[in-house]
Amino acid sequence: MSSDRVLDLNLDRLIDPGPGDGVRTALQELCKLIFNRSKNLVVKIVGCKRRQESTSDLEPVIYLNGFFYSNSDPYILTCAHGLKSGATDFFALMSDGSAFNDQVPIKLEPTHPPQLHGAMEAVGDSTYMIGFAGRDAPQLSSNSGTISSVGFMGYSGSPILNMDGFLIGMVQAGHDPNGSKQVTAIPAQGINMFLQTCGDTLPGIKV
């Protein structure tokens, strides 16, 4: 599966509100369009630890989101803290209908995804986020927001798109010293710089 659609969903001029249409309705239709065109590119990653040597006796220890990233090979991009959870086996739960119920095993390999073509965004610009909101979420959900405020607990590893359908970042979960819920996002430019710096030694996830 290619990630071309998550990088460029070809949304230009598909939503053109007429004189009698409200801006809110137009934005809702645009968000629905982005969701439908990118939902099959987002996966729920389950990290498991083996209770015994048998691969059939696995205990889930972490839940993350991820998304298909590479333009050529089917790589999945997600947050690095999931790889430090002690999990020995990772599974990608797909969201495209019946395939969601099938656990697709994935393995860690040295990877170097291609350059990320993320758009430069400014504070206050509208954004759109797609992912599985927490460990018990069986279905994809979405949220919209702005650059200064987008982020919800449970969406760690989810892609963040601008309102043109371009990938501009990834959700990274966190919290502040006072204990209140706060989520930060890694901008696309930072991801791109990190990948270029790591070279071929980057630990990634490959289907």
Tab-separated table of C-alpha atoms in Angstrom:
chain	number	residue	atom	x	y	z
A	1	MET	CA	0.000	0.000	0.000
A	2	SER	CA	1.453	3.339	-1.000
A	3	SER	CA	1.243	6.478	1.113
A	4	ASP	CA	0.891	8.825	-1.829
A	5	ARG	CA	-2.683	9.524	-0.752
A	6	VAL	CA	-1.689	10.651	2.721
A	7	LEU	CA	0.864	13.068	1.295
A	8	ASP	CA	-1.416	14.479	-1.380
A	9	LEU	CA	-5.117	13.647	-1.298
A	10	ASN	CA	-5.919	15.853	-4.295
A	11	LEU	CA	-8.519	17.925	-2.485
A	12	ASP	CA	-8.159	21.196	-4.382
A	13	ARG	CA	-11.511	22.657	-5.419
A	14	LEU	CA	-13.460	19.533	-4.464
A	15	ILE	CA	-15.342	21.552	-1.856
A	16	ASP	CA	-16.691	24.774	-3.337
A	17	PRO	CA	-19.503	26.193	-1.176
A	18	GLY	CA	-22.182	28.005	-3.121
A	19	PRO	CA	-23.942	31.212	-2.098
A	20	GLY	CA	-26.494	29.352	0.018
A	21	ASP	CA	-24.088	27.001	1.751
A	22	GLY	CA	-22.679	27.735	5.176
A	23	VAL	CA	-18.945	27.737	5.834
A	24	ARG	CA	-19.424	25.241	8.649
A	25	THR	CA	-21.184	22.775	6.358
A	26	ALA	CA	-18.442	23.123	3.764
A	27	LEU	CA	-15.749	22.455	6.373
A	28	GLN	CA	-17.613	19.409	7.639
A	29	GLU	CA	-17.780	18.018	4.119
A	30	LEU	CA	-14.088	18.714	3.616
A	31	CYS	CA	-13.176	16.919	6.857
A	32	LYS	CA	-15.328	13.961	5.831
A	33	LEU	CA	-13.561	13.841	2.476
A	34	ILE	CA	-10.115	13.890	4.092
A	35	PHE	CA	-11.148	11.119	6.479
A	36	ASN	CA	-12.532	8.859	3.751
A	37	ARG	CA	-9.453	9.277	1.552
A	38	SER	CA	-6.897	8.607	4.278
A	39	LYS	CA	-8.578	6.134	6.666
A	40	ASN	CA	-7.033	3.094	4.983
A	41	LEU	CA	-3.565	4.549	5.533
A	42	VAL	CA	-3.848	4.649	9.339
A	43	VAL	CA	-3.237	1.567	11.502
A	44	LYS	CA	-3.481	0.692	15.173
A	45	ILE	CA	-0.178	-0.755	16.389
A	46	VAL	CA	-0.263	-3.216	19.283
A	47	GLY	CA	3.018	-4.030	21.013
A	48	CYS	CA	2.986	-7.365	22.862
A	49	LYS	CA	5.317	-9.156	25.246
A	50	ARG	CA	5.670	-12.929	25.176
A	51	ARG	CA	4.601	-14.650	28.387
A	52	GLN	CA	6.345	-17.810	27.192
A	53	GLU	CA	8.426	-18.821	24.204
A	54	SER	CA	5.272	-19.582	22.237
A	55	THR	CA	4.181	-16.757	19.923
A	56	SER	CA	0.545	-17.595	20.690
A	57	ASP	CA	0.838	-16.449	24.325
A	58	LEU	CA	1.199	-12.679	23.986
A	59	GLU	CA	0.348	-9.902	26.429
A	60	PRO	CA	-0.400	-6.417	24.999
A	61	VAL	CA	1.783	-3.770	26.659
A	62	ILE	CA	1.335	-0.704	24.453
A	63	TYR	CA	-1.079	0.713	21.873
A	64	LEU	CA	-0.058	3.264	19.260
A	65	ASN	CA	-1.206	4.726	15.992
A	66	GLY	CA	0.823	4.604	12.821
A	67	PHE	CA	0.441	5.445	9.164
A	68	PHE	CA	1.818	4.212	5.866
A	69	TYR	CA	4.610	6.548	4.895
A	70	SER	CA	6.880	5.357	2.099
A	71	ASN	CA	6.112	6.081	-1.538
A	72	SER	CA	7.619	2.756	-2.621
A	73	ASP	CA	7.800	0.220	0.236
A	74	PRO	CA	4.959	-0.154	2.771
A	75	TYR	CA	6.629	1.443	5.781
A	76	ILE	CA	4.695	2.529	8.858
A	77	LEU	CA	5.689	5.666	10.749
A	78	THR	CA	4.919	5.922	14.478
A	79	CYS	CA	6.307	7.356	17.730
A	80	ALA	CA	9.631	5.960	18.966
A	81	HIS	CA	8.547	5.542	22.594
A	82	GLY	CA	6.494	2.535	21.538
A	83	LEU	CA	9.701	0.706	20.655
A	84	LYS	CA	10.979	1.186	24.223
A	85	SER	CA	7.982	-0.422	25.911
A	86	GLY	CA	9.526	-3.859	26.254
A	87	ALA	CA	7.313	-5.298	23.539
A	88	THR	CA	8.795	-8.203	21.589
A	89	ASP	CA	6.108	-8.540	18.914
A	90	PHE	CA	4.214	-5.840	17.046
A	91	PHE	CA	0.939	-6.136	15.138
A	92	ALA	CA	-0.787	-3.694	12.809
A	93	LEU	CA	-4.573	-3.693	13.044
A	94	MET	CA	-5.970	-2.475	9.755
A	95	SER	CA	-9.040	-0.283	9.495
A	96	ASP	CA	-10.415	-1.304	6.090
A	97	GLY	CA	-13.468	-3.357	7.034
A	98	SER	CA	-12.958	-7.068	7.646
A	99	ALA	CA	-9.180	-6.711	7.540
A	100	PHE	CA	-9.371	-4.775	10.806
A	101	ASN	CA	-10.033	-8.048	12.648
A	102	ASP	CA	-6.892	-9.657	11.256
A	103	GLN	CA	-3.626	-9.086	13.060
A	104	VAL	CA	-0.892	-8.404	10.543
A	105	PRO	CA	2.549	-9.091	12.077
A	106	ILE	CA	5.234	-6.506	11.465
A	107	LYS	CA	8.926	-6.565	12.291
A	108	LEU	CA	11.662	-4.086	13.136
A	109	GLU	CA	14.234	-3.518	10.421
A	110	PRO	CA	16.755	-0.791	9.574
A	111	THR	CA	14.900	1.554	7.254
A	112	HIS	CA	15.317	4.930	5.654
A	113	PRO	CA	12.011	6.265	4.297
A	114	PRO	CA	12.125	8.818	1.475
A	115	GLN	CA	11.997	12.536	2.038
A	116	LEU	CA	8.788	13.767	3.614
A	117	HIS	CA	6.980	16.417	1.590
A	118	GLY	CA	5.275	18.240	4.436
A	119	ALA	CA	3.865	21.709	3.973
A	120	MET	CA	5.011	24.594	6.177
A	121	GLU	CA	2.157	25.635	8.438
A	122	ALA	CA	1.695	28.645	10.719
A	123	VAL	CA	0.156	29.008	14.173
A	124	GLY	CA	-3.605	29.293	13.810
A	125	ASP	CA	-3.850	27.249	10.610
A	126	SER	CA	-6.506	24.530	10.580
A	127	THR	CA	-5.426	20.901	10.923
A	128	TYR	CA	-7.051	17.470	10.842
A	129	MET	CA	-6.043	14.355	12.792
A	130	ILE	CA	-7.034	10.714	12.241
A	131	GLY	CA	-6.384	7.780	14.566
A	132	PHE	CA	-7.567	5.270	17.147
A	133	ALA	CA	-8.276	7.193	20.358
A	134	GLY	CA	-6.780	4.877	22.948
A	135	ARG	CA	-6.290	1.169	23.557
A	136	ASP	CA	-9.976	0.215	23.559
A	137	ALA	CA	-11.019	2.186	20.471
A	138	PRO	CA	-12.206	-0.343	17.841
A	139	GLN	CA	-12.764	2.246	15.114
A	140	LEU	CA	-10.984	5.219	13.645
A	141	SER	CA	-12.015	8.655	14.808
A	142	SER	CA	-10.957	12.145	13.845
A	143	ASN	CA	-10.549	15.617	15.294
A	144	SER	CA	-9.909	19.003	13.780
A	145	GLY	CA	-8.140	21.925	15.404
A	146	THR	CA	-5.484	24.567	14.950
A	147	ILE	CA	-1.691	24.462	15.020
A	148	SER	CA	-1.579	25.844	18.551
A	149	SER	CA	-4.124	23.445	20.022
A	150	VAL	CA	-4.480	20.248	17.993
A	151	GLY	CA	-3.917	17.082	20.005
A	152	PHE	CA	-5.947	14.660	22.093
A	153	MET	CA	-4.856	11.915	24.474
A	154	GLY	CA	-4.751	8.478	22.857
A	155	TYR	CA	-3.807	9.659	19.371
A	156	SER	CA	-0.060	9.077	19.748
A	157	GLY	CA	1.479	8.323	16.346
A	158	SER	CA	-1.473	9.629	14.349
A	159	PRO	CA	-0.856	11.657	11.188
A	160	ILE	CA	-1.798	15.333	11.158
A	161	LEU	CA	-3.013	16.729	7.840
A	162	ASN	CA	-3.682	20.257	6.735
A	163	MET	CA	-7.000	21.162	5.156
A	164	ASP	CA	-5.567	20.454	1.695
A	165	GLY	CA	-4.891	16.841	2.677
A	166	PHE	CA	-1.096	17.156	3.006
A	167	LEU	CA	0.806	15.474	5.833
A	168	ILE	CA	2.240	18.174	8.130
A	169	GLY	CA	3.142	16.282	11.291
A	170	MET	CA	2.580	13.453	13.756
A	171	VAL	CA	0.953	13.395	17.204
A	172	GLN	CA	3.271	12.829	20.164
A	173	ALA	CA	1.581	12.248	23.546
A	174	GLY	CA	2.764	13.969	26.699
A	175	HIS	CA	1.683	15.815	29.833
A	176	ASP	CA	2.610	18.918	31.752
A	177	PRO	CA	4.086	19.079	35.294
A	178	ASN	CA	0.653	19.906	36.763
A	179	GLY	CA	-0.774	16.630	35.557
A	180	SER	CA	-3.246	18.069	33.081
A	181	LYS	CA	-3.651	16.377	29.714
A	182	GLN	CA	-1.553	17.916	26.980
A	183	VAL	CA	-0.478	16.539	23.634
A	184	THR	CA	2.272	17.863	21.409
A	185	ALA	CA	2.806	17.343	17.693
A	186	ILE	CA	6.035	16.704	15.820
A	187	PRO	CA	6.129	18.930	12.707
A	188	ALA	CA	6.810	17.350	9.336
A	189	GLN	CA	9.971	19.393	8.951
A	190	GLY	CA	11.372	17.924	12.172
A	191	ILE	CA	10.537	14.384	11.081
A	192	ASN	CA	12.192	14.968	7.727
A	193	MET	CA	15.362	16.359	9.331
A	194	PHE	CA	15.537	13.439	11.765
A	195	LEU	CA	15.175	10.836	9.017
A	196	GLN	CA	17.889	12.462	6.921
A	197	THR	CA	20.232	12.614	9.923
A	198	CYS	CA	19.708	8.958	10.889
A	199	GLY	CA	20.573	7.586	7.481
A	200	ASP	CA	20.334	3.827	7.024
A	201	THR	CA	20.589	3.108	10.767
A	202	LEU	CA	17.078	4.387	11.525
A	203	PRO	CA	15.089	1.736	13.440
A	204	GLY	CA	11.733	1.606	11.721
A	205	ILE	CA	8.745	-0.635	11.303
A	206	LYS	CA	8.227	-2.489	8.054
A	207	VAL	CA	5.258	-4.619	7.050
